[in-house]
Coordinates of C-alpha atoms and ligand atoms in Angstrom, one line a residue:
M15 CA -12.5 -33.2 -27.4
L16 CA -10.0 -30.6 -28.7
L17 CA -8.4 -28.9 -25.8
H18 CA -5.9 -26.7 -27.5
P19 CA -5.1 -25.7 -31.2
A20 CA -1.7 -26.2 -32.8
S21 CA 0.4 -23.3 -33.7
E22 CA 3.6 -22.6 -35.6
R23 CA 6.9 -22.3 -33.8
E24 CA 7.5 -18.6 -33.5
N25 CA 8.6 -17.4 -30.1
W26 CA 11.2 -19.6 -28.5
W27 CA 9.6 -19.2 -25.1
R28 CA 6.2 -20.7 -26.1
D29 CA 7.4 -24.3 -26.2
A30 CA 10.8 -24.1 -24.5
V31 CA 12.3 -26.6 -22.2
I32 CA 13.7 -24.6 -19.3
Y33 CA 16.1 -26.1 -16.8
Q34 CA 16.3 -24.7 -13.3
I35 CA 19.8 -24.4 -11.8
Y36 CA 20.1 -23.9 -8.1
P37 CA 23.6 -22.4 -8.2
R38 CA 24.7 -23.4 -4.7
S39 CA 24.0 -27.1 -5.4
F40 CA 24.7 -27.5 -9.1
A41 CA 28.5 -27.7 -9.4
S42 CA 31.5 -26.1 -7.6
S43 CA 34.8 -25.0 -9.0
G44 CA 36.1 -24.9 -5.5
G45 CA 34.6 -25.2 -2.0
P46 CA 31.4 -26.8 -0.7
L47 CA 29.0 -24.3 -2.4
G48 CA 28.3 -24.5 -6.1
D49 CA 29.3 -21.4 -8.1
L50 CA 29.0 -19.7 -11.5
R51 CA 32.3 -21.3 -12.8
G52 CA 31.0 -24.6 -11.9
I53 CA 27.9 -24.0 -14.1
E54 CA 30.1 -22.8 -16.9
G55 CA 32.0 -26.0 -16.8
R56 CA 28.8 -28.0 -17.3
L57 CA 27.3 -26.1 -20.2
N58 CA 28.1 -28.9 -22.6
Y59 CA 26.2 -31.3 -20.4
L60 CA 23.2 -29.0 -20.5
A61 CA 23.3 -28.4 -24.2
D62 CA 23.6 -32.2 -24.8
L63 CA 20.5 -32.7 -22.7
G64 CA 18.5 -30.8 -25.2
I65 CA 17.2 -27.9 -23.2
D66 CA 16.5 -24.4 -24.6
A67 CA 17.2 -22.2 -21.6
V68 CA 18.5 -22.2 -18.0
W69 CA 16.8 -20.4 -15.1
L70 CA 19.4 -19.5 -12.4
S71 CA 18.1 -19.1 -8.9
P72 CA 19.7 -16.1 -7.2
F73 CA 23.5 -15.6 -7.2
Y74 CA 23.5 -12.0 -6.0
R75 CA 25.2 -10.6 -3.0
S76 CA 23.4 -11.9 0.1
P77 CA 24.0 -13.0 3.6
Q78 CA 22.3 -16.3 2.6
F79 CA 19.7 -16.5 5.4
D80 CA 17.3 -17.8 2.7
A81 CA 19.9 -19.3 0.4
G82 CA 20.2 -16.1 -1.6
Y83 CA 16.5 -15.1 -1.8
D84 CA 17.6 -12.4 0.7
V85 CA 19.4 -10.1 -1.7
S86 CA 21.7 -7.3 -0.4
D87 CA 22.8 -6.1 -3.8
Y88 CA 20.8 -7.0 -6.9
R89 CA 23.5 -5.7 -9.2
D90 CA 26.5 -7.7 -8.0
V91 CA 27.4 -11.4 -7.6
D92 CA 28.0 -12.8 -4.1
P93 CA 31.7 -13.6 -3.7
R94 CA 30.6 -17.1 -2.7
F95 CA 29.3 -17.7 -6.3
G96 CA 32.0 -15.7 -8.2
T97 CA 32.2 -12.2 -9.6
L98 CA 30.2 -10.0 -11.9
A99 CA 32.7 -10.8 -14.6
D100 CA 31.9 -14.5 -14.1
A101 CA 28.2 -13.8 -14.5
E102 CA 28.8 -11.9 -17.7
R103 CA 31.0 -14.7 -19.1
L104 CA 28.5 -17.3 -18.1
I105 CA 25.7 -15.5 -20.0
E106 CA 28.0 -15.2 -23.1
A107 CA 29.2 -18.8 -22.9
A108 CA 25.6 -20.0 -22.5
H109 CA 24.6 -18.0 -25.6
E110 CA 27.4 -19.6 -27.6
A111 CA 26.2 -23.0 -26.5
G112 CA 22.8 -22.1 -27.8
L113 CA 21.2 -21.7 -24.4
R114 CA 19.3 -18.7 -23.0
I115 CA 19.7 -17.5 -19.5
I116 CA 16.8 -16.4 -17.2
V117 CA 17.8 -14.8 -14.0
D118 CA 15.8 -14.6 -10.8
I119 CA 14.6 -11.3 -9.5
V120 CA 13.4 -11.0 -5.9
P121 CA 11.2 -7.8 -5.7
N122 CA 8.9 -8.6 -2.7
H123 CA 11.7 -8.1 -0.2
T124 CA 15.3 -7.3 0.2
S125 CA 17.8 -8.6 2.7
W126 CA 18.1 -6.7 5.9
D127 CA 21.7 -6.1 4.7
H128 CA 20.5 -4.2 1.6
E129 CA 21.6 -0.5 1.8
L130 CA 18.0 0.7 1.3
F131 CA 17.0 -1.1 4.5
R132 CA 20.0 -0.1 6.4
R133 CA 19.4 3.5 5.4
A134 CA 15.7 3.2 6.2
V135 CA 16.5 2.0 9.7
A136 CA 19.1 4.7 10.3
A137 CA 17.0 7.5 8.9
G138 CA 14.4 7.0 11.6
P139 CA 10.5 7.2 11.7
G140 CA 8.7 9.4 9.2
S141 CA 11.6 9.7 6.8
P142 CA 11.3 9.0 3.0
E143 CA 13.9 6.2 3.5
R144 CA 11.4 4.5 5.8
E145 CA 8.7 4.7 3.2
M146 CA 10.6 2.1 1.1
F147 CA 9.5 -0.6 3.5
W148 CA 6.6 -1.3 5.9
F149 CA 7.3 0.1 9.3
R150 CA 4.3 0.3 11.7
A151 CA 3.6 0.8 15.4
G152 CA 2.5 -2.3 17.2
K153 CA -0.9 -2.7 18.9
N154 CA -1.7 -2.4 22.6
G155 CA 1.1 0.1 23.2
G156 CA 3.5 -1.8 21.0
S157 CA 3.3 -5.1 22.8
E158 CA 1.6 -6.9 19.8
P159 CA 2.5 -6.7 16.2
P160 CA 0.5 -4.3 13.9
T161 CA -1.4 -7.2 12.3
N162 CA -1.9 -10.9 13.0
W163 CA -0.2 -11.9 9.7
R164 CA 2.0 -15.0 9.8
S165 CA 5.3 -15.4 7.9
V166 CA 5.2 -18.0 5.1
F167 CA 8.2 -19.6 7.0
G168 CA 6.3 -19.7 10.3
G169 CA 6.1 -17.3 13.2
P170 CA 4.8 -13.7 13.0
A171 CA 5.3 -11.6 9.8
W172 CA 6.4 -8.6 11.9
S173 CA 9.6 -8.1 13.9
R174 CA 10.7 -5.3 16.1
V175 CA 13.2 -2.7 14.7
R176 CA 15.0 -2.7 18.1
D177 CA 15.7 -6.4 17.7
L178 CA 17.6 -6.0 14.4
P179 CA 21.1 -7.4 14.9
F180 CA 22.8 -4.2 13.7
V181 CA 20.9 -1.5 15.7
A182 CA 22.7 -1.7 19.1
G183 CA 24.1 1.7 20.0
T184 CA 22.0 3.5 17.4
P185 CA 18.8 5.6 18.0
A186 CA 16.8 2.7 16.4
A187 CA 17.6 0.6 19.4
E188 CA 15.1 2.7 21.4
E189 CA 12.3 2.3 18.8
D190 CA 9.1 0.4 19.4
L191 CA 8.2 0.0 15.7
Y192 CA 7.8 -3.2 13.8
Y193 CA 8.7 -4.0 10.2
L194 CA 6.9 -6.4 7.9
H195 CA 8.4 -9.6 6.5
L196 CA 6.2 -12.1 4.8
F197 CA 9.2 -14.5 4.9
D198 CA 12.2 -14.6 7.2
R199 CA 12.9 -11.7 9.6
S200 CA 16.0 -11.0 7.5
Q201 CA 13.8 -10.3 4.5
P202 CA 11.9 -7.0 5.0
D203 CA 9.1 -6.4 2.5
L204 CA 9.4 -3.5 0.2
N205 CA 6.6 -1.0 -0.1
W206 CA 5.6 -1.2 -3.8
R207 CA 3.2 1.7 -3.4
N208 CA 6.2 4.0 -3.3
P209 CA 7.3 5.1 -6.8
A210 CA 11.0 5.1 -5.6
V211 CA 10.8 1.3 -5.1
R212 CA 9.6 1.0 -8.7
T213 CA 12.4 3.1 -10.1
E214 CA 14.9 1.1 -8.2
F215 CA 13.8 -2.2 -9.7
L216 CA 13.5 -0.8 -13.3
E217 CA 17.2 0.0 -13.0
T218 CA 18.0 -3.5 -11.9
L219 CA 16.0 -5.0 -14.8
R220 CA 18.0 -2.9 -17.2
F221 CA 21.2 -3.8 -15.5
W222 CA 20.7 -7.5 -16.3
L223 CA 19.1 -6.9 -19.6
D224 CA 22.1 -4.9 -20.7
R225 CA 24.2 -7.9 -19.7
G226 CA 22.3 -10.2 -22.0
A227 CA 19.9 -11.8 -19.6
D228 CA 17.1 -13.3 -21.7
G229 CA 14.5 -12.8 -19.0
F230 CA 13.5 -12.9 -15.3
R231 CA 11.8 -15.3 -13.1
V232 CA 9.9 -13.1 -10.7
D233 CA 10.0 -14.3 -7.1
V234 CA 6.7 -14.1 -5.1
A235 CA 5.2 -12.1 -8.0
H236 CA 1.8 -12.2 -6.4
G237 CA 3.0 -10.6 -3.1
L238 CA 4.2 -7.1 -4.0
M239 CA 1.1 -5.2 -3.2
K240 CA -0.4 -5.1 0.3
D241 CA -3.7 -3.7 1.4
P242 CA -2.5 -0.3 2.8
A243 CA -5.1 -0.5 5.5
L244 CA -3.2 -3.6 6.8
P245 CA -6.3 -5.4 8.1
D246 CA -6.0 -8.5 10.2
W247 CA -6.6 -11.7 8.2
S248 CA -8.1 -15.0 9.3
G249 CA -6.3 -17.2 6.8
A250 CA -2.9 -19.0 7.0
V251 CA -0.3 -19.4 4.4
E252 CA 2.2 -22.3 4.2
M253 CA 5.1 -23.0 1.9
A254 CA 3.0 -25.3 -0.3
G255 CA 0.5 -22.6 -0.9
V256 CA -2.4 -21.3 1.1
T257 CA -3.9 -23.7 3.6
E258 CA -6.8 -21.8 4.8
K259 CA -8.4 -18.9 3.1
P260 CA -11.8 -17.8 4.3
E261 CA -11.3 -14.4 2.7
P262 CA -8.8 -13.0 0.1
A263 CA -5.4 -12.4 1.7
P264 CA -4.6 -8.7 2.2
F265 CA -1.1 -9.3 0.8
F266 CA -1.4 -11.8 -2.0
D267 CA -2.7 -11.7 -5.6
R268 CA -4.2 -8.2 -5.3
D269 CA -5.4 -6.6 -8.5
E270 CA -3.0 -3.6 -8.3
V271 CA 0.0 -5.9 -8.6
H272 CA -0.5 -6.1 -12.3
E273 CA 0.4 -2.5 -12.9
I274 CA 3.9 -3.3 -11.9
Y275 CA 4.3 -6.0 -14.5
R276 CA 2.8 -3.8 -17.2
E277 CA 5.5 -1.3 -16.5
W278 CA 8.2 -4.0 -16.6
R279 CA 6.9 -5.4 -19.9
A280 CA 7.3 -2.0 -21.5
V281 CA 11.0 -2.0 -20.4
L282 CA 11.6 -5.5 -21.7
D283 CA 10.0 -4.6 -25.0
E284 CA 12.7 -2.1 -25.6
Y285 CA 15.2 -4.9 -26.0
S286 CA 15.9 -7.2 -28.8
P287 CA 16.1 -10.2 -29.1
E288 CA 13.0 -10.5 -27.1
R289 CA 13.2 -11.0 -23.3
I290 CA 10.7 -12.7 -21.1
L291 CA 9.1 -12.5 -17.6
V292 CA 8.1 -15.6 -15.7
A293 CA 5.7 -15.3 -12.7
E294 CA 6.3 -17.3 -9.6
A295 CA 2.8 -16.6 -8.6
W296 CA 0.6 -18.6 -6.3
A297 CA -3.0 -18.0 -7.3
D298 CA -6.0 -19.9 -6.1
T299 CA -7.3 -20.8 -9.6
E300 CA -5.9 -21.2 -13.1
E301 CA -8.1 -18.2 -14.0
R302 CA -6.4 -15.9 -11.4
L303 CA -3.0 -17.2 -12.5
A304 CA -3.7 -16.4 -16.2
R305 CA -4.1 -12.7 -15.2
Y306 CA -0.3 -12.6 -14.8
I307 CA 0.3 -13.6 -18.4
R308 CA -2.1 -11.3 -20.2
P309 CA -0.5 -9.9 -23.4
D310 CA 0.9 -6.7 -21.8
E311 CA 2.3 -8.5 -18.7
M312 CA 4.4 -11.6 -18.3
N313 CA 5.1 -14.4 -20.8
Q314 CA 4.7 -17.4 -18.5
A315 CA 3.6 -18.3 -15.0
F316 CA 4.6 -21.4 -13.2
N317 CA 1.7 -23.9 -13.1
F318 CA 1.9 -24.8 -9.4
I319 CA -1.5 -26.3 -9.5
Y320 CA -0.1 -29.0 -11.8
L321 CA 3.0 -29.4 -9.6
A322 CA 0.9 -29.8 -6.5
A323 CA -1.5 -32.3 -8.1
P324 CA -1.7 -35.9 -7.0
F325 CA -0.5 -38.5 -9.6
E326 CA -4.1 -39.5 -10.4
R327 CA -6.0 -39.6 -13.7
E328 CA -9.0 -37.5 -12.8
A329 CA -7.1 -34.8 -11.0
L330 CA -4.5 -34.5 -13.8
R331 CA -7.1 -34.5 -16.5
D332 CA -9.0 -31.6 -14.9
I333 CA -5.9 -29.6 -14.3
I334 CA -4.7 -30.1 -17.9
V335 CA -8.0 -28.9 -19.3
Q336 CA -8.1 -25.9 -17.0
S337 CA -4.5 -24.9 -17.6
L338 CA -4.8 -24.9 -21.3
R339 CA -8.2 -23.2 -21.3
Q340 CA -7.1 -20.4 -19.1
S341 CA -3.8 -19.7 -20.7
D342 CA -5.3 -19.9 -24.2
R343 CA -7.9 -17.3 -23.2
V344 CA -5.0 -14.8 -22.7
G345 CA -2.9 -16.1 -25.6
A346 CA 0.0 -17.3 -23.4
P347 CA 1.6 -20.7 -23.2
T348 CA 0.9 -23.0 -20.3
T349 CA 3.8 -24.1 -18.2
W350 CA 4.3 -27.6 -16.8
V351 CA 6.4 -28.0 -13.7
L352 CA 6.9 -31.0 -11.5
S353 CA 9.6 -30.0 -9.0
N354 CA 11.7 -27.0 -7.9
H355 CA 13.9 -25.9 -5.0
D356 CA 10.9 -25.3 -2.7
G357 CA 9.3 -28.7 -2.5
V358 CA 9.9 -32.4 -2.2
R359 CA 11.3 -33.8 -5.4
V360 CA 8.7 -35.4 -7.6
C361 CA 10.2 -38.9 -7.6
S362 CA 10.1 -39.0 -3.8
R363 CA 6.7 -37.4 -3.5
L364 CA 5.4 -40.1 -5.8
G365 CA 6.9 -42.9 -3.7
Y366 CA 3.9 -42.7 -1.3
R367 CA 0.5 -44.1 -1.7
D368 CA -0.9 -40.6 -1.2
T369 CA 0.9 -38.7 -3.9
S370 CA -0.3 -35.2 -2.8
R371 CA 2.3 -35.0 0.0
G372 CA 3.2 -31.4 0.3
A373 CA 6.3 -29.3 0.6
N374 CA 7.4 -29.7 4.1
G375 CA 10.3 -32.1 3.6
I376 CA 10.9 -35.7 4.6
G377 CA 13.1 -36.7 7.6
A378 CA 14.7 -39.9 8.8
H379 CA 11.8 -40.5 11.3
D380 CA 9.1 -40.1 8.7
P381 CA 7.8 -43.1 6.7
Q382 CA 10.2 -43.3 3.8
P383 CA 9.0 -43.2 0.2
D384 CA 9.2 -46.4 -2.0
R385 CA 12.1 -45.3 -4.2
E386 CA 11.5 -47.6 -7.1
L387 CA 7.8 -46.8 -7.3
G388 CA 8.5 -43.1 -7.1
A389 CA 11.2 -43.2 -9.7
R390 CA 8.9 -45.2 -12.1
R391 CA 6.0 -42.8 -11.7
A392 CA 8.2 -39.8 -12.0
L393 CA 9.4 -40.9 -15.4
A394 CA 5.8 -41.6 -16.5
W395 CA 4.7 -38.2 -15.3
H396 CA 7.6 -36.5 -17.0
Q397 CA 6.8 -38.2 -20.3
L398 CA 3.2 -37.1 -20.0
T399 CA 4.3 -33.6 -19.3
A400 CA 6.8 -33.4 -22.1
G401 CA 4.1 -34.3 -24.6
L402 CA 1.8 -31.4 -23.6
P403 CA 1.8 -28.2 -25.6
G404 CA 3.5 -25.3 -23.7
V405 CA 6.7 -24.8 -21.7
Y406 CA 8.3 -27.6 -19.8
Y407 CA 10.4 -26.9 -16.7
I408 CA 13.0 -29.4 -15.3
Y409 CA 14.6 -28.9 -11.9
Q410 CA 18.3 -29.9 -11.8
G411 CA 18.7 -33.6 -11.1
E412 CA 15.3 -34.6 -12.4
E413 CA 17.0 -35.7 -15.6
R414 CA 18.7 -38.4 -13.6
N415 CA 15.6 -39.1 -11.4
L416 CA 17.5 -37.8 -8.3
P417 CA 15.4 -38.3 -5.2
E418 CA 14.9 -36.1 -2.2
H419 CA 17.5 -36.6 0.5
T420 CA 15.1 -38.0 3.1
S421 CA 17.3 -38.5 6.1
L422 CA 19.3 -35.3 6.6
P423 CA 20.4 -34.8 10.2
D424 CA 18.6 -31.8 11.8
E425 CA 22.0 -30.1 12.6
V426 CA 22.8 -29.6 8.9
R427 CA 19.4 -28.1 7.9
E428 CA 19.7 -24.4 6.8
D429 CA 16.2 -23.6 5.5
P430 CA 14.8 -20.9 7.8
T431 CA 11.4 -22.7 7.9
F432 CA 13.0 -25.4 10.1
A433 CA 14.0 -23.0 12.8
R434 CA 11.0 -20.7 12.5
T435 CA 8.6 -23.6 13.0
Q436 CA 10.8 -25.2 15.8
G437 CA 11.3 -28.2 13.5
A438 CA 7.6 -28.8 12.9
E439 CA 8.3 -28.2 9.2
L440 CA 11.6 -29.9 8.1
G441 CA 12.0 -27.4 5.3
R442 CA 13.4 -27.6 1.8
D443 CA 17.0 -28.7 2.3
G444 CA 16.3 -32.2 1.1
C445 CA 15.6 -31.1 -2.5
R446 CA 18.7 -28.8 -2.5
V447 CA 21.5 -31.2 -1.9
P448 CA 24.6 -30.8 -4.1
L449 CA 24.3 -32.8 -7.3
P450 CA 26.4 -36.0 -7.8
W451 CA 28.4 -36.0 -11.0
E452 CA 31.1 -38.6 -11.0
S453 CA 30.8 -42.0 -9.2
G454 CA 34.4 -42.6 -8.3
R455 CA 35.2 -39.2 -6.6
P456 CA 34.6 -37.8 -3.2
G457 CA 31.4 -35.7 -3.1
F458 CA 30.6 -37.5 -6.3
G459 CA 32.6 -34.9 -8.1
F460 CA 30.5 -32.0 -7.0
S461 CA 33.6 -29.9 -6.1
P462 CA 37.3 -30.5 -6.7
D463 CA 38.0 -31.8 -3.2
G464 CA 34.6 -33.4 -2.7
A465 CA 33.3 -30.8 -0.2
T466 CA 29.5 -30.3 -0.2
W467 CA 27.4 -27.8 1.8
L468 CA 24.9 -30.6 2.6
P469 CA 25.7 -34.3 2.8
Q470 CA 24.7 -36.3 -0.2
G471 CA 23.0 -39.7 -0.1
E472 CA 25.5 -42.5 0.4
D473 CA 24.2 -44.5 -2.5
W474 CA 24.0 -41.6 -4.9
A475 CA 26.6 -43.1 -7.3
R476 CA 23.7 -44.4 -9.3
Y477 CA 22.6 -40.8 -10.0
T478 CA 26.0 -39.7 -11.4
V479 CA 26.5 -38.9 -15.1
D480 CA 29.1 -41.7 -15.7
V481 CA 27.0 -44.4 -14.2
Q482 CA 23.9 -43.3 -16.1
E483 CA 25.9 -42.8 -19.4
A484 CA 26.9 -46.4 -19.1
D485 CA 23.4 -47.7 -18.8
P486 CA 21.3 -47.4 -21.9
H487 CA 18.1 -47.6 -19.9
S488 CA 19.1 -44.9 -17.4
P489 CA 16.9 -41.8 -16.7
L490 CA 19.6 -39.6 -18.3
H491 CA 19.4 -41.5 -21.7
F492 CA 15.6 -41.4 -21.4
F493 CA 15.5 -37.7 -20.9
R494 CA 17.8 -37.0 -23.8
T495 CA 15.5 -39.1 -26.1
L496 CA 12.4 -37.5 -24.6
L497 CA 13.7 -33.9 -25.2
R498 CA 15.0 -34.8 -28.7
L499 CA 11.6 -36.3 -29.7
R500 CA 9.7 -33.4 -28.2
D501 CA 11.7 -31.0 -30.2
E502 CA 11.7 -33.0 -33.5
L503 CA 8.0 -33.6 -33.4
E504 CA 7.4 -30.1 -32.2
L505 CA 5.1 -31.4 -29.5
G506 CA 5.3 -28.1 -27.6
V507 CA 3.4 -26.3 -30.3
G508 CA 1.1 -29.2 -31.2
S509 CA -2.6 -29.4 -30.7
L510 CA -4.0 -31.5 -27.8
E511 CA -7.1 -33.6 -28.1
D512 CA -8.5 -35.5 -25.1
V513 CA -9.3 -39.0 -26.1
C514 CA -9.5 -40.4 -22.5
D515 CA -13.0 -41.8 -23.0
E516 CA -11.8 -44.2 -25.7
Y517 CA -9.1 -45.9 -23.5
G518 CA -10.7 -46.9 -20.3
A519 CA -11.0 -45.5 -16.8
G520 CA -7.4 -46.0 -15.7
V521 CA -5.7 -44.3 -18.6
L522 CA -5.1 -40.7 -19.6
A523 CA -5.1 -40.4 -23.4
Y524 CA -4.3 -37.5 -25.6
V525 CA -3.4 -37.0 -29.2
N526 CA -0.9 -34.3 -30.1
R527 CA -1.0 -33.1 -33.8
A528 CA 1.1 -30.6 -35.7
A529 CA -0.5 -27.5 -37.3
N530 CA -1.7 -27.9 -40.9
S531 CA 1.1 -26.4 -42.8
N532 CA 3.2 -26.7 -45.9
R533 CA 6.4 -27.0 -44.0
A534 CA 8.3 -30.2 -44.8
A535 CA 8.9 -31.0 -41.2
H536 CA 5.2 -31.0 -40.5
A537 CA 4.2 -33.0 -43.5
Q538 CA 6.1 -36.0 -42.1
R539 CA 5.0 -35.5 -38.6
P540 CA 2.6 -38.2 -37.5
P541 CA -0.1 -37.7 -34.8
V542 CA 1.2 -38.9 -31.5
L543 CA -1.1 -40.8 -29.2
M544 CA 0.1 -40.4 -25.6
L545 CA -1.2 -42.9 -23.0
T546 CA -0.5 -42.7 -19.3
V547 CA -1.4 -45.9 -17.5
F548 CA -2.0 -45.5 -13.8
D549 CA -2.7 -48.3 -11.3
D550 CA -3.7 -51.1 -13.7
A551 CA -2.0 -52.4 -16.8
A552 CA -3.8 -51.6 -20.1
P553 CA -3.6 -53.1 -23.6
L554 CA -1.6 -51.4 -26.4
P555 CA -4.2 -50.3 -28.9
S556 CA -4.2 -51.8 -32.4
G557 CA -2.9 -49.7 -35.3
W558 CA -0.2 -48.0 -33.2
R559 CA 3.4 -48.7 -32.4
V560 CA 5.6 -47.5 -29.5
L561 CA 7.8 -44.6 -30.2
L562 CA 9.0 -44.0 -26.6
A563 CA 8.0 -45.5 -23.2
S564 CA 8.9 -44.4 -19.7
D565 CA 9.5 -48.0 -18.8
P566 CA 12.1 -49.5 -21.2
A567 CA 10.3 -52.9 -21.0
A568 CA 7.3 -51.3 -22.7
S569 CA 9.3 -50.1 -25.7
S570 CA 8.9 -53.3 -27.6
L571 CA 5.3 -54.1 -26.8
G572 CA 3.1 -55.2 -29.7
E573 CA -0.6 -54.8 -30.3
G574 CA -2.8 -56.1 -27.5
E575 CA 0.1 -56.6 -25.1
M576 CA -0.2 -55.0 -21.7
I577 CA 1.3 -51.6 -20.9
P578 CA 2.4 -52.0 -17.3
A579 CA 1.0 -49.8 -14.5
D580 CA 2.6 -46.3 -13.9
T581 CA 3.9 -46.0 -17.5
T582 CA 3.5 -43.4 -20.2
V583 CA 3.9 -44.4 -23.9
W584 CA 4.0 -42.3 -27.0
L585 CA 2.5 -44.1 -30.0
V586 CA 2.6 -43.4 -33.7
P587 CA 0.4 -45.0 -36.4
V588 CA 1.7 -48.3 -37.8
E589 CA 2.7 -47.5 -41.5
Ligands
TEU604 O1 9.0 -18.8 -2.9 C1 7.8 -18.2 -2.5 C2 7.1 -19.1 -1.6 O2 7.5 -19.3 -0.5 C3 5.9 -19.6 -2.1 O3 6.2 -20.9 -2.5 C4 4.9 -19.6 -1.0 O4 4.6 -20.9 -0.7 C5 3.6 -19.0 -1.5 O5 3.9 -17.6 -1.6 C6 2.4 -19.2 -0.6 O6 1.3 -18.7 -1.3 C7 10.0 -18.0 -3.3 C8 11.3 -18.8 -3.5 O7 11.1 -19.7 -4.5 C9 11.8 -19.4 -2.2 O8 12.9 -20.2 -2.4 C10 12.0 -18.2 -1.3 O9 12.4 -18.8 0.0 C11 10.8 -17.3 -1.1 O10 10.3 -17.0 -2.4 C12 11.3 -16.0 -0.5 O11 12.0 -15.3 -1.3

């Protein structure tokens, strides 16, 4: 069954490989936190990997209560990460290296240190400044919050103005009002029904577009519009998505949110070369998600339904069909994502029998994942993913199959979810540990003196670049080949045909073909048969030879020999 038609390569963002950098943990030019200069120093590494673009998580001014997703100035760089000049130089240097730069924008909330919030608090009740956020009186004479909404990070979504750390001695210290924060209490939600908020953000978009940013990843894109009646809600939201939803949430994925992105699209369209918007939107279905990528809105939306899937044939097969069908309906590319800075790294998640394990972190007292199994399955899933048409996201470290840190001591945890849930959720620190680079150096070469803001795994030498360079069968070499072949064969714009029924119950099978075209590159491009073998080994079909296998041992298999379990192979016809 043909799931998706082939196209020509036209817009770079339709089949790009985009690499997520989490600046505080990528590379440091000094001190325990990563920084922009650290990134600049590794641009060659990124270009050699074969990616097209980098998405940078926030590096703006921020008190860092949520690792920079609490922004106090959207138009400046936090001194911890460098200077505005460093950011400008990084964008320029990346462009010279042939890489595009997507920056993160956090429009749902600011930091409580943002001057808009400081001014709002100081201006007092009823002022236009207060209208930039959501201030409301509590229920029962103020003893209860205005609604029963819970913060995504745990605890109530409302806090009292008088408890803000900076109000002592000001009139606000006497107030009984609450303010809304869907995340940490240091992250007040903006009121997007107020046109002044819209203007403010359009200026920020232009600020970064003028500095050459190739696009924006839009944080919590589904959350900006709240039901102004602020009704109570019987559902509950968790980091990994919505856990219980008896009725639509009054603060997520509301239809009015799309007006905002139409306005943003019009601004981006004034720029050349073309700039993109990527939605970090949690929607219940692929159909709802596709609404963010209609032609007059964003270019891409993260496919979290794919990310959250178990590593199982039927589940993946369904999600792949749905993803392509829904994004094709609106003419946008599908994205394929396996990990990011908000959830357990894929190779650790897959080290359990139950591969749907969510985003709550893994601690020393939890059952530990089987590292070899997880690593093996992760490469198989990556190879399946890289062969699908659309956009392929890689989170820093995935190219070396870096696992989650699964035994961080509680004292070092910084994710606000840990404290807000009194430790019931361990939080996301385990996927945010500073990257290892060089095996012989302290901190595995993360920073000049070896300092790292979170401890690395003791045995992480095997995830350094030098160790993986020296091993021809390492994940790093595998990823370089994977991305080179994906590019040469133009798999990202190929068609996709589901041929699962021809290859048995334990195998996912697709054929990726180039568009019919007169272009020389296409004329030589064979169809690629992609098989992912799950729990039981399956025979290599006749008439095909292995082009790439996620398990090096499978690279030299001949007809009828068994492809081992948890392996993906790309096959081309025998000449
Ligand atoms: O994450 C948004 C977020 O928490 C979602 O993953 C959440 O699970 C979803 O809204 C539930 O439906 C982004 C950032 O990626 C994260 O690092 C930040 O902490 C968060 O926003 C707040 O800015």
